[in-house]
Coordinates of C-alpha atoms in Angstrom, one line a residue:
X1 CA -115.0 45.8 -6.3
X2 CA -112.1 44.0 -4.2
X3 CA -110.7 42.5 -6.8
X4 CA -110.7 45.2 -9.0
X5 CA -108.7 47.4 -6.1
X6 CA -105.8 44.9 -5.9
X7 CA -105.7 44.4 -9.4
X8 CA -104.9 47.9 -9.5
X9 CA -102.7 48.1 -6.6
X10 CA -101.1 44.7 -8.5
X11 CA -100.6 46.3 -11.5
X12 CA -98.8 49.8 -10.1
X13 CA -95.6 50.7 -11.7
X14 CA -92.6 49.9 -9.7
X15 CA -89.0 51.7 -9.6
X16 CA -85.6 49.9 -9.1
X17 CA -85.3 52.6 -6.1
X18 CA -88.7 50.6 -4.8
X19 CA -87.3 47.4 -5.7
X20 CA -84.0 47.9 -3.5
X21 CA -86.5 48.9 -0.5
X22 CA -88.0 45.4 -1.0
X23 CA -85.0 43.0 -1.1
X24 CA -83.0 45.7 1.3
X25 CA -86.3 44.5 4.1
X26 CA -86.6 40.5 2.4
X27 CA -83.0 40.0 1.5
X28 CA -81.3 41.9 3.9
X29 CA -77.6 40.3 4.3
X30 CA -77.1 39.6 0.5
X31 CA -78.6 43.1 -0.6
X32 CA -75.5 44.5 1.2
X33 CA -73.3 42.7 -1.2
X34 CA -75.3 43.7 -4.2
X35 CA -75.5 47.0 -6.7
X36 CA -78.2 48.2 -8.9
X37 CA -77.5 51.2 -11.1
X38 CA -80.7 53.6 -10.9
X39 CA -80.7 53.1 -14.3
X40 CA -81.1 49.1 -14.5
X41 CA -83.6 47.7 -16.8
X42 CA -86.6 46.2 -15.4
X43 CA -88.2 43.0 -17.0
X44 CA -91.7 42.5 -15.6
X45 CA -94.2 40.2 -15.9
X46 CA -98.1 39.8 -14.9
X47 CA -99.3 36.7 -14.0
X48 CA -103.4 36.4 -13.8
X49 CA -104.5 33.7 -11.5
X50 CA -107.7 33.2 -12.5
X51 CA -110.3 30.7 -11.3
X52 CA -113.6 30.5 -13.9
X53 CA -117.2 28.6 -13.5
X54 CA -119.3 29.2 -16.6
X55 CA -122.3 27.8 -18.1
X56 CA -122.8 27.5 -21.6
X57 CA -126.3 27.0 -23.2
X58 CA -126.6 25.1 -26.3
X59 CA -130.4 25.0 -27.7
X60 CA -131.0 22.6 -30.9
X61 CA -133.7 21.8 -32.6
X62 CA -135.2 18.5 -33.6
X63 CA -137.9 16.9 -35.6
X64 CA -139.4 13.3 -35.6
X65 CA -141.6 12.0 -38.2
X66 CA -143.9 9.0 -37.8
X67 CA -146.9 7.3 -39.3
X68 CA -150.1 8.3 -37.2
X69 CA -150.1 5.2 -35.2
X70 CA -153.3 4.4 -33.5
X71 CA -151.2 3.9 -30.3
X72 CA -149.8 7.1 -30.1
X73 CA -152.8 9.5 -31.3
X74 CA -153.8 10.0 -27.5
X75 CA -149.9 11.0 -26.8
X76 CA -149.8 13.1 -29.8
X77 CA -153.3 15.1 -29.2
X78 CA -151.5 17.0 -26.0
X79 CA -149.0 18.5 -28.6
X80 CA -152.0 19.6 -31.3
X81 CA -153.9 22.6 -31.1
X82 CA -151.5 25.0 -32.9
X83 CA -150.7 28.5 -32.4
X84 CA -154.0 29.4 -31.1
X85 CA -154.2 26.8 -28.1
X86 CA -150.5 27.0 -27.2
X87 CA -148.6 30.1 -29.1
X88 CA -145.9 29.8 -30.5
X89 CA -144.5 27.0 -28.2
X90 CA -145.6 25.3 -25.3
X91 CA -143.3 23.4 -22.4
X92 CA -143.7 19.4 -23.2
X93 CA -145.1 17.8 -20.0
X94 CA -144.3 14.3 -21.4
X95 CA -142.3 12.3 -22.5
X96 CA -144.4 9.4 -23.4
X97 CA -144.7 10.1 -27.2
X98 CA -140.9 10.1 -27.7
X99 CA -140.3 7.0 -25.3
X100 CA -143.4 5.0 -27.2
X101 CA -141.9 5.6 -30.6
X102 CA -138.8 4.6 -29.2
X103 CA -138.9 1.7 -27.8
X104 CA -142.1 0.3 -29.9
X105 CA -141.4 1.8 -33.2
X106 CA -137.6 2.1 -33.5
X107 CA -138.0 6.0 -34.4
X108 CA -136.0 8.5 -33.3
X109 CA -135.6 12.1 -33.8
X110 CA -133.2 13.8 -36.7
X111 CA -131.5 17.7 -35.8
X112 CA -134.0 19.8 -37.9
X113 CA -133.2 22.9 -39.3
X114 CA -135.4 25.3 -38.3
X115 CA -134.1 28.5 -38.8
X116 CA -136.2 28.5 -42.6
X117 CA -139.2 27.7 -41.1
X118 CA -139.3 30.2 -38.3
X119 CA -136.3 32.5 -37.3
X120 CA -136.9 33.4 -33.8
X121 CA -137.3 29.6 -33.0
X122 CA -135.1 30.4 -30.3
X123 CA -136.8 33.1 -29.0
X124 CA -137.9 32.6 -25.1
X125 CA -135.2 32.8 -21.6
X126 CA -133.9 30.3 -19.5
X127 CA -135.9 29.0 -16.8
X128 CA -133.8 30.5 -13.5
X129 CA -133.3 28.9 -10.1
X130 CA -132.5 30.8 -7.3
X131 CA -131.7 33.6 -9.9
X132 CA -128.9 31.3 -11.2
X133 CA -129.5 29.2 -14.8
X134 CA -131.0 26.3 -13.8
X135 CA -129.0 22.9 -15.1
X136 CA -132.2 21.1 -16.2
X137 CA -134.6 22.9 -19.0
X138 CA -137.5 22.0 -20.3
X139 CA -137.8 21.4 -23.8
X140 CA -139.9 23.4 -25.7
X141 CA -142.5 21.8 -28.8
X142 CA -143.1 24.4 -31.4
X143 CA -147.2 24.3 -32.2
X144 CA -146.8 25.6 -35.7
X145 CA -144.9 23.0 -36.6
X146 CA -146.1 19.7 -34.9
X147 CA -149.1 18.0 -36.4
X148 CA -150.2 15.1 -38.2
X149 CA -151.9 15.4 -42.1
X150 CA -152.7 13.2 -44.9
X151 CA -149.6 11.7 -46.4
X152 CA -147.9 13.5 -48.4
X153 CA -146.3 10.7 -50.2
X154 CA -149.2 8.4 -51.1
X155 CA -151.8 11.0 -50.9
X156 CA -153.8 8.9 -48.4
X157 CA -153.7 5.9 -50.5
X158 CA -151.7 3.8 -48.3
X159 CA -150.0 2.6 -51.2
X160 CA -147.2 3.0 -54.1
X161 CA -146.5 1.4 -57.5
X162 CA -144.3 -0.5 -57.7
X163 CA -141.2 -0.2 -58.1
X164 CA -139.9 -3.1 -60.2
X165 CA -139.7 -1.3 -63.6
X166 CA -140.3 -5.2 -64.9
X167 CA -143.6 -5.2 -63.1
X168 CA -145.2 -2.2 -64.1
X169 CA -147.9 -2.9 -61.4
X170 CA -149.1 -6.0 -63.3
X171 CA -147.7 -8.1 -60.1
X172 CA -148.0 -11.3 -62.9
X173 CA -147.0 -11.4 -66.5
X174 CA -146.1 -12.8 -69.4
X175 CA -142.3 -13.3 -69.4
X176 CA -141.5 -11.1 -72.0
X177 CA -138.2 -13.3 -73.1
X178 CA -139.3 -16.3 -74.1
X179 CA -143.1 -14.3 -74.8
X180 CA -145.0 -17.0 -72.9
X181 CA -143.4 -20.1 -74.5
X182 CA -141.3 -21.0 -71.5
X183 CA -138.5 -21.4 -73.9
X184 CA -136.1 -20.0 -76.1
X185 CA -134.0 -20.2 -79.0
X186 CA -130.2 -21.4 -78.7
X187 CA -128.1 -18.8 -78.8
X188 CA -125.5 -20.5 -78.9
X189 CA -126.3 -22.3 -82.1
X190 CA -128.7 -20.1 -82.9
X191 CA -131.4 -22.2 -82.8
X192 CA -129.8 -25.1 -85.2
X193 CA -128.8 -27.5 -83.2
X194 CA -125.3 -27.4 -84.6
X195 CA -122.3 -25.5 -84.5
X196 CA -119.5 -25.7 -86.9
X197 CA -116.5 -27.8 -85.9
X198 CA -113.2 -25.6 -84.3
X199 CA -110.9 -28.8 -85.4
X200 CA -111.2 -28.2 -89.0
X201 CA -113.0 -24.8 -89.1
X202 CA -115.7 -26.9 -90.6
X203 CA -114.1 -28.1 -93.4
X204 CA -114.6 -31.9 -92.3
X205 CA -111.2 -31.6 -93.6
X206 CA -107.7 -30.8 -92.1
X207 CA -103.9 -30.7 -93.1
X208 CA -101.7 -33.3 -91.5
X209 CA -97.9 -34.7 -92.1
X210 CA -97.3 -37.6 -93.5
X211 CA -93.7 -38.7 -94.6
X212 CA -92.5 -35.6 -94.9
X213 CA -95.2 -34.5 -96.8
X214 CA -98.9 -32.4 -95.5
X215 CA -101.7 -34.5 -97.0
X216 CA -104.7 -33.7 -96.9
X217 CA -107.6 -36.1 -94.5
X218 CA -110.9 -36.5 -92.9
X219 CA -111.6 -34.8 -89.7
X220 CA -111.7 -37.6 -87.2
X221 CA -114.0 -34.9 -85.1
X222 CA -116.7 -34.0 -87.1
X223 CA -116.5 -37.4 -89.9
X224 CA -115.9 -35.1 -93.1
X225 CA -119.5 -33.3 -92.0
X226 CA -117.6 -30.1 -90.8
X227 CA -120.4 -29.7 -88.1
X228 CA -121.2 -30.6 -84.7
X229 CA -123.8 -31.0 -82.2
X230 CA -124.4 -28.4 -80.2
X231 CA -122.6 -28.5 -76.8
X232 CA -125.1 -25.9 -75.0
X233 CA -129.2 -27.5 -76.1
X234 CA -127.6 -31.1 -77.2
X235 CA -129.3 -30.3 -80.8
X236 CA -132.4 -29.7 -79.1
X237 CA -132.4 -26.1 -80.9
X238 CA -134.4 -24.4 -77.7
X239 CA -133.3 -24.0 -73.9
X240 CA -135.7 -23.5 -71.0
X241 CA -136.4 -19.7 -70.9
X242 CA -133.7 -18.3 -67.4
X243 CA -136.1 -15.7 -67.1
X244 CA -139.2 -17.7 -66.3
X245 CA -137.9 -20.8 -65.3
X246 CA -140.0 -22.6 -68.4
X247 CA -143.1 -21.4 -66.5
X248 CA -144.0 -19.2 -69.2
X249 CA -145.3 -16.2 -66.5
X250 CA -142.9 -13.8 -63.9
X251 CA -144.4 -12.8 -60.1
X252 CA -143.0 -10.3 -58.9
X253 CA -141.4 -10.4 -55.5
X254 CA -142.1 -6.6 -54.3
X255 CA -145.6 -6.2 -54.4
X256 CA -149.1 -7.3 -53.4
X257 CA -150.6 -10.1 -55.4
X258 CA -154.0 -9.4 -54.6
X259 CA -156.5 -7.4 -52.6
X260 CA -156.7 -3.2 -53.4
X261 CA -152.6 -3.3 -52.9
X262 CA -152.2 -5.7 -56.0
X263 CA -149.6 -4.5 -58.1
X264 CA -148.6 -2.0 -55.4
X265 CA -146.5 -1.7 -52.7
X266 CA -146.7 -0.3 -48.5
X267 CA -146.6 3.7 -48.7
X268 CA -142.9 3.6 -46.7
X269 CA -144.1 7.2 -45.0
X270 CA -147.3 6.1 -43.4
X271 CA -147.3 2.5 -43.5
X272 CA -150.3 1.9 -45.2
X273 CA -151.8 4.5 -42.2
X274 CA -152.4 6.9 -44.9
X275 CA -151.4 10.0 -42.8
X276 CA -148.4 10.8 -40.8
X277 CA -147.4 13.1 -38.1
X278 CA -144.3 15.1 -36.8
X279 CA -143.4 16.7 -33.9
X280 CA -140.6 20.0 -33.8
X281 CA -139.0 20.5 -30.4
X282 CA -136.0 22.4 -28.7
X283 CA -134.0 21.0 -26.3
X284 CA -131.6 23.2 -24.1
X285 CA -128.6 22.1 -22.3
X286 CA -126.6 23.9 -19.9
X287 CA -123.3 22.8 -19.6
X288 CA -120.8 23.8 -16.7
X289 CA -116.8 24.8 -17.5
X290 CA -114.8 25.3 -14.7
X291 CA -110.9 25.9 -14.9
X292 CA -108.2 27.2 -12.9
X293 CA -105.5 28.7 -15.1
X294 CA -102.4 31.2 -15.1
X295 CA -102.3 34.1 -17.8
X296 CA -99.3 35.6 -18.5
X297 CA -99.2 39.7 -19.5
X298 CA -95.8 41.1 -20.1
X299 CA -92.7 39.7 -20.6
X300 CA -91.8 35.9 -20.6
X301 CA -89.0 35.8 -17.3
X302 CA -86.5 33.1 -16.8
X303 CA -88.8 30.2 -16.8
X304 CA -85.9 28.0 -15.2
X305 CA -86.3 29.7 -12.3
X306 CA -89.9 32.1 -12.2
X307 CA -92.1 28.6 -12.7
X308 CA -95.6 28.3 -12.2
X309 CA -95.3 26.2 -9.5
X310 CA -93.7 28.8 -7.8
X311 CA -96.4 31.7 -8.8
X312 CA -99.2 29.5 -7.8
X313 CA -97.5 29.4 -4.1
X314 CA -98.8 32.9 -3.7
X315 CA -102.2 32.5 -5.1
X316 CA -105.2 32.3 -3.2
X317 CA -106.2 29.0 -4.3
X318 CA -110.0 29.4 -1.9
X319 CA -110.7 32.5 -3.3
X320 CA -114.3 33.1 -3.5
X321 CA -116.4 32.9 -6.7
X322 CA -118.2 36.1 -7.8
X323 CA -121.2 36.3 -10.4
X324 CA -120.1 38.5 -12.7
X325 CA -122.4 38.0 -16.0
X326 CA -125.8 36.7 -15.8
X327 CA -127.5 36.5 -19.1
X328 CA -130.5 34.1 -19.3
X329 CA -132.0 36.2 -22.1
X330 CA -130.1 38.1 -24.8
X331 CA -128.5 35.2 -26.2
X332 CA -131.9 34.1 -27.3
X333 CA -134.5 37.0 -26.9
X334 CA -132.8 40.2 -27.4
X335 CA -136.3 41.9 -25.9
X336 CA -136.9 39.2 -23.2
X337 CA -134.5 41.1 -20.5
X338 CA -131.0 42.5 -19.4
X339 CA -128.3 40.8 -18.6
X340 CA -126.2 41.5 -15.4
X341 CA -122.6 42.5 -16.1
X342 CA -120.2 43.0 -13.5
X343 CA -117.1 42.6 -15.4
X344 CA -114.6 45.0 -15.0
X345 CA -112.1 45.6 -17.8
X346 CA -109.9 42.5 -16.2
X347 CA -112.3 39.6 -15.4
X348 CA -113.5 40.8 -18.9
X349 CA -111.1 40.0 -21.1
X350 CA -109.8 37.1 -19.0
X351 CA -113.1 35.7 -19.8
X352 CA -113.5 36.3 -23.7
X353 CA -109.9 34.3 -23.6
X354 CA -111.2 32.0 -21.3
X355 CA -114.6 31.5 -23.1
X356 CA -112.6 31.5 -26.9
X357 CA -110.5 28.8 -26.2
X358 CA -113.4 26.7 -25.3
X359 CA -115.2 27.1 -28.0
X360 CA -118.2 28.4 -26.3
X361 CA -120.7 30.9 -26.0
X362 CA -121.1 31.6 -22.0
X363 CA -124.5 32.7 -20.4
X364 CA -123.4 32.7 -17.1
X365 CA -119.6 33.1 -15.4
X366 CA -118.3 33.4 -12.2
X367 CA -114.6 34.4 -11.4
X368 CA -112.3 34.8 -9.1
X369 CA -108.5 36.7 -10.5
X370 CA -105.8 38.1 -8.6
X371 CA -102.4 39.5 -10.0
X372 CA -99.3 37.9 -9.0
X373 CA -96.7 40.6 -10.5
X374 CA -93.1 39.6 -11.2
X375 CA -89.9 41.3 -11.9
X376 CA -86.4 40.3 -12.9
X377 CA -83.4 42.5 -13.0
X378 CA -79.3 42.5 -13.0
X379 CA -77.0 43.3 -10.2
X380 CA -73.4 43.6 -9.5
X381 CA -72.2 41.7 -6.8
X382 CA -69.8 44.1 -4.8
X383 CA -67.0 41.9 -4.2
X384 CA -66.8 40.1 -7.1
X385 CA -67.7 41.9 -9.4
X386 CA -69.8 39.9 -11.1
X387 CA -73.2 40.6 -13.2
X388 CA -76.0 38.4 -11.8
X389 CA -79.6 37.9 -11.9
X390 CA -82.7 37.9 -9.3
X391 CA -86.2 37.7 -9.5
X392 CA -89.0 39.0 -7.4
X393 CA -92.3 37.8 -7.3
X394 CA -95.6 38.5 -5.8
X395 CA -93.4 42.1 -5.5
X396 CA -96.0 44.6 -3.4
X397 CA -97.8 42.2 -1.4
X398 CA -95.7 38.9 -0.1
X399 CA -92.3 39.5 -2.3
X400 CA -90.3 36.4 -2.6
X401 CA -86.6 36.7 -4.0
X402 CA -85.4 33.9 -6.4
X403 CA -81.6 34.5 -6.9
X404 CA -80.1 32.9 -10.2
X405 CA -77.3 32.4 -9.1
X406 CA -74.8 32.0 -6.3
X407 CA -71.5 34.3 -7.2
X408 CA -70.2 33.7 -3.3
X409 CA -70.8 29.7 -3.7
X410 CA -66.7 28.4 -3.5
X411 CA -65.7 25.0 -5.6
X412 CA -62.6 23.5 -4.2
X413 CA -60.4 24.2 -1.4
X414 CA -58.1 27.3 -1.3
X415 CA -55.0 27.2 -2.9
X416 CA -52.3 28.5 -0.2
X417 CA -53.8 25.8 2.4
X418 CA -53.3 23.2 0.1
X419 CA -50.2 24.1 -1.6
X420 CA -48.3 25.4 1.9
X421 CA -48.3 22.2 3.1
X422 CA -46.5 20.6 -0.1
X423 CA -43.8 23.7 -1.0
X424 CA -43.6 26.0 2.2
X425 CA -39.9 26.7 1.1
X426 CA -41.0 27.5 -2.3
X427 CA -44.2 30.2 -1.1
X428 CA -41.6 31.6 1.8
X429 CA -39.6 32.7 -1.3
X430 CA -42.9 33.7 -3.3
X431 CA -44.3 36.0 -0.6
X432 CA -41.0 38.3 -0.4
X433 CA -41.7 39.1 -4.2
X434 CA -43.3 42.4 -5.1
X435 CA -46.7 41.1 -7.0
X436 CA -47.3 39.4 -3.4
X437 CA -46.4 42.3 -1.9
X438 CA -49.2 44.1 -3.9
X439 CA -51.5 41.3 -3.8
X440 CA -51.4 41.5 0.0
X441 CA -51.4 45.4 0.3
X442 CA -55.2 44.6 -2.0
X443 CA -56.8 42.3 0.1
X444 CA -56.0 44.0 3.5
X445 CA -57.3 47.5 1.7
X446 CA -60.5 45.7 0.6
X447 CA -60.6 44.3 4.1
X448 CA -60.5 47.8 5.5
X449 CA -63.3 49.4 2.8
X450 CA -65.5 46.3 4.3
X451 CA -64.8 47.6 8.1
X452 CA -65.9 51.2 6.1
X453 CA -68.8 50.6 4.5
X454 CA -70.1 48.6 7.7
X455 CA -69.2 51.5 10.2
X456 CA -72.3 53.5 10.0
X457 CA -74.7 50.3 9.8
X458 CA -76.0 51.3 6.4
X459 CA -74.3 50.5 3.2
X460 CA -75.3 53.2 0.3
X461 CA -75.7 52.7 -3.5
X462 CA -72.6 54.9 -3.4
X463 CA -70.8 53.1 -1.3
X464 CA -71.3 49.8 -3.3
X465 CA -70.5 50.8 -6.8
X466 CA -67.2 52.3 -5.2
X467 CA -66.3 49.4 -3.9
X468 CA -66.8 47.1 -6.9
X469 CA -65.3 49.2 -9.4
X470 CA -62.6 49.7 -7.4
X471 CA -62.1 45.7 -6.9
X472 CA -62.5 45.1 -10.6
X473 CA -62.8 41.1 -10.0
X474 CA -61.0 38.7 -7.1
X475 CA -59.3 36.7 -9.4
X476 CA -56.1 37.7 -8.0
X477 CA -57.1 35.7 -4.6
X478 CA -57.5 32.4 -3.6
X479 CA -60.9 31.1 -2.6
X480 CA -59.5 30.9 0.7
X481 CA -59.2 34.4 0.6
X482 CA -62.6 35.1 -1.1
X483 CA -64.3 33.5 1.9
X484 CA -62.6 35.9 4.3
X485 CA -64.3 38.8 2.7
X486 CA -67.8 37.1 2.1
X487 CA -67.0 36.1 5.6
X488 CA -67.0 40.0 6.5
X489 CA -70.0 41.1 4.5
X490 CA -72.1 38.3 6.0
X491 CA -71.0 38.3 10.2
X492 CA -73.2 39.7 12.3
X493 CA -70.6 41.4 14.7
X494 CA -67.1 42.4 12.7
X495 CA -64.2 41.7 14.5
X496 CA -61.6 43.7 16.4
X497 CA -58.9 45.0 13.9
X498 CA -55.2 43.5 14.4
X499 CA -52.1 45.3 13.0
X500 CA -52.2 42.3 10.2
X501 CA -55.1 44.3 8.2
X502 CA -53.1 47.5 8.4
X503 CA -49.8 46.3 7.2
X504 CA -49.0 47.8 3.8
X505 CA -45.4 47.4 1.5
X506 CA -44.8 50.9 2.1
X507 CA -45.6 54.1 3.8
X508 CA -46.8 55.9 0.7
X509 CA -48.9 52.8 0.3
X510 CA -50.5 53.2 3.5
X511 CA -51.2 57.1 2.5
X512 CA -52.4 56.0 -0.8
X513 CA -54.9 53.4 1.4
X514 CA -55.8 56.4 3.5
X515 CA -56.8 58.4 1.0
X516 CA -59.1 56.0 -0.9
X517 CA -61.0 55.1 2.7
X518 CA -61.6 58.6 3.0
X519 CA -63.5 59.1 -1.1
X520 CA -64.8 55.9 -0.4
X521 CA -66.7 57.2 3.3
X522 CA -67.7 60.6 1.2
X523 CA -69.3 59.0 -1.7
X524 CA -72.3 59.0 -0.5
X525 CA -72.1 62.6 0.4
X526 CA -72.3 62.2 4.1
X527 CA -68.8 61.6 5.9
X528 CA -70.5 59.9 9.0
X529 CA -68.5 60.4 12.5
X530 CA -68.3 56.5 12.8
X531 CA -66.6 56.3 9.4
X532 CA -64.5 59.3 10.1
X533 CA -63.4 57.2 14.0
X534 CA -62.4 54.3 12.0
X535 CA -60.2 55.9 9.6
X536 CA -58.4 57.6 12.2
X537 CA -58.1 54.4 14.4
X538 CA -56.7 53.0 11.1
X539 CA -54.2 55.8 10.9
X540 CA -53.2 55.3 14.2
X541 CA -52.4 51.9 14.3
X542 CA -50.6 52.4 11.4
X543 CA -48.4 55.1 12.8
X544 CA -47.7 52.9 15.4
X545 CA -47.0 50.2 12.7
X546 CA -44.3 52.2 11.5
X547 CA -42.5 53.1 15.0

């Protein structure tokens, strides 16, 4: 499989000797200026483009239960006959039953479990379409457990009792408060007709002051009687019975009054048919997933600069689609067939991930993957001597380089072209001092190693590391002075030599320069004639320097 191959090819280990091939060819003019040590750590990363169309199935069962309305027996009789006229489940053809107890009725179908009932309920394939899962499937009645009966509830009375404990089925009774008098007694007075006075606790008596002094007198309430008329029945000694109104009987207002339903109410299951019916089905819905997403395997890189917008430039956004798991029957009938499984060990678990975080059980998936692999690694910039960071991505096939950072980028103006303007007495005076002296005899020997290392049109690893642990850093310089060298690394065609570079403090300086050009040209164990010219050009100018 294609994309099986370049997965593979994707995946290959790579060497920091194979990486410096790649940015020597992609990042030619700043892989001059840069070292990695052989033995430089490599952080890698695997980014899986992956593009995924699957189809889930989801099958549930449902069951409606109705009374055996006269207006849908001729709908119902295509779903009867059992397991001997249609096995164990038969395709429904209509959906007139359903759509009558619908929209007449008001009835509409609960989930059912089945499982109980019959455990391989789900036990028959998809119907296929081209040899794909089709999007619309039939739904499925099972016989066995579709009918209609008597009802179980009433037992093909069409009736219950009622209810209303009160009632008892008599529908009219005797109220059994007042016992058919249509009154009762008091309560509050207890059937009397009087209540005992509250002013002087029925005394007809009470304490009151008078001159200083409590005396007792009549109760100007209750006339010395110490009893009142009750407040509640007026004396009467009876009250019209709340139960029945003071109509002596109770109707009850749930059941029948009359007729073979007296006493009795509608049979809610049938209503009043006296048998019911219900009908199980299966319904089966495919439901499409597609995504496009990026799946990282390795290490997390730098983020701020390897972005996904980034790795998503170098994915084949129209790759095609391949079927690579077909399974319209094991998911249901484990005997009904094989499915078709093309995964290899990638698009495999791309798709268990893929398939987990939905939530869903796929029958059917389609992918399309590709590998986008990424490294990141340190190097040493040569003049600077500066650590800094680069990634590759996309590294075997279409390599782009991402560099971190900029250690040539210059912030401000030099220092001497600025400052020789304001104090040109004061920098005459500086430059005859011996750290000038020294400073100078540095830059025009880096200048020369440059000229070196460029001689022979290739600069080695050897070459490189020389040259920056020699440096150390360029602090020393102005950035005027940096750009000259940068300037060096970077033109196409070096210029002619002057008897400026070649100018030391001092002949043993000059030997000392010499000497270091010539281990710097042998580092990399091959002293090329064009290196060897140049140093002796260099020596002869600066003979004739010194004349």
């Amino acid at each position: 499989m294609l994309m099986t191959e370049n997965a593979d090819q994707q995946l290959q280990a790579i060497s920091v000797d194979e990486i410096k091939e790649v940015l020597s060819k992609i990042a030619a003019e700043r892989y001059d200026r840069m070292y990695i040590p052989p033995e430089a750590d490599i952080h890698r990363s695997n980014y899986f483009y992956v593009k995924f169309e699957g189809k889930e199935v989801i099958r549930q069962a449902y069951r409606v239960n109705f009374p055996y309305f006269g207006a849908i027996r001729n709908s119902l009789s295509a779903f009867e006959g059992g397991k001997e006229k249609f096995g164990k489940k038969a395709v429904i053809e209509s959906e007139k039953l359903f759509e009558t107890l619908s929209q007449v009725y008001n009835i509409e179908p609960n989930v059912f479990d089945v499982e109980k009932y019959d455990k391989h309920w789900e036990s028959f394939p998809l119907e296929l379409q081209y040899g794909k899962i089709a999007e619309a499937q039939p739904k499925y009645f099972l016989s066995e457990l579709t009918y209609h009966q008597t009802c179980e509830t009433c037992n093909g009375e069409k009736y219950e009792d009622c209810p209303n404990e009160a009632c008892k089925g008599r529908h009219e009774w005797d109220c059994d408060t007042c016992e058919g008098e249509g009154n009762a007694e008091c309560a509050r007075c207890d059937g009397t007709g009087e209540i005992s006075c509250d002013e002087c606790k029925g005394k007809g008596r009470k304490d009151e002051l008078f001159n200083g002094r409590l005396q007792l007198v009549e109760c100007d309430q209750c006339g010395t009687s110490g009893r009142l008329t009750c407040p509640v029945c007026e004396g009467e000694k009876v009250l019209i019975c709340k139960a029945c109104n003071g109509d002596v009987k109770q109707t009850c207002d749930q059941c029948y009054a009359e007729g073979e339903g007296k006493g009795k109410i509608d049979c809610p299951e049938c209503q009043t048919i006296g048998e019911t019916a219900q009908v199980v089905y299966v319904t089966t819905e495919v439901k499409a997933h597609q995504l496009e997403d990026l799946v990282l395997k390795g290490e997390k890189l730098n983020e701020e600069f390897v972005t996904e917008e980034l790795i998503l430039d170098h994915c084949d956004k129209n790759g095609r689609l391949q079927m690579l798991y077909h399974d319209p029957f094991s998911q249901f009938d484990a005997k009904g067939g094989d499915a078709e499984n093309q995964h290899d060990e990638y698009s495999k678990e791309l798709c268990a991930k893929i398939a987990k975080n939905l939530g869903v059980f796929t029958a059917e998936e389609k992918v399309y993957y590709e590998v986008i692999p990424c490294i990141q690694i340190d190097y040493t910039h040569i003049l600077t001597n500066t650590r800094h960071q680069l990634s590759l991505l996309n590294v075997f096939k279409n390599p782009e380089v991402v560099f971190h950072s900029e250690p040539e980028k210059i912030i401000g103006s030099g220092v001497v072209s600025n400052s020789a303007k304001v104090a040109k007495k004061f920098f005459t005076k500086v430059f005859n001092t011996k750290g000038y002296q020294s400073k100078e005899d540095k830059k025009n020997e880096i200048v020369l190693m440059i000229y070196l290392m460029r001689a022979d049109g290739v600069i080695s690893e050897e070459e490189k590391k020389y040259v920056a642990d020699y440096i150390g850093d360029l602090d020393a310089f102005t950035n005027a002075e940096r750009q000259q060298f940068f300037d060096l690394m970077n033109v196409r065609i070096l210029p002619e030599l002057t008897e400026k570079e070649v100018e030391f403090s001092s002949e043993e300086k000059s030997k000392e320069v010499l000497i270091n050009l010539k281990t710097l040209a042998k580092t990399d164990g091959n002293f090329a004639s064009k290196e060897e010219m140049l140093i002796n050009k260099i020596k002869k100018m600066m003979e004739e320097q010194a004349e």
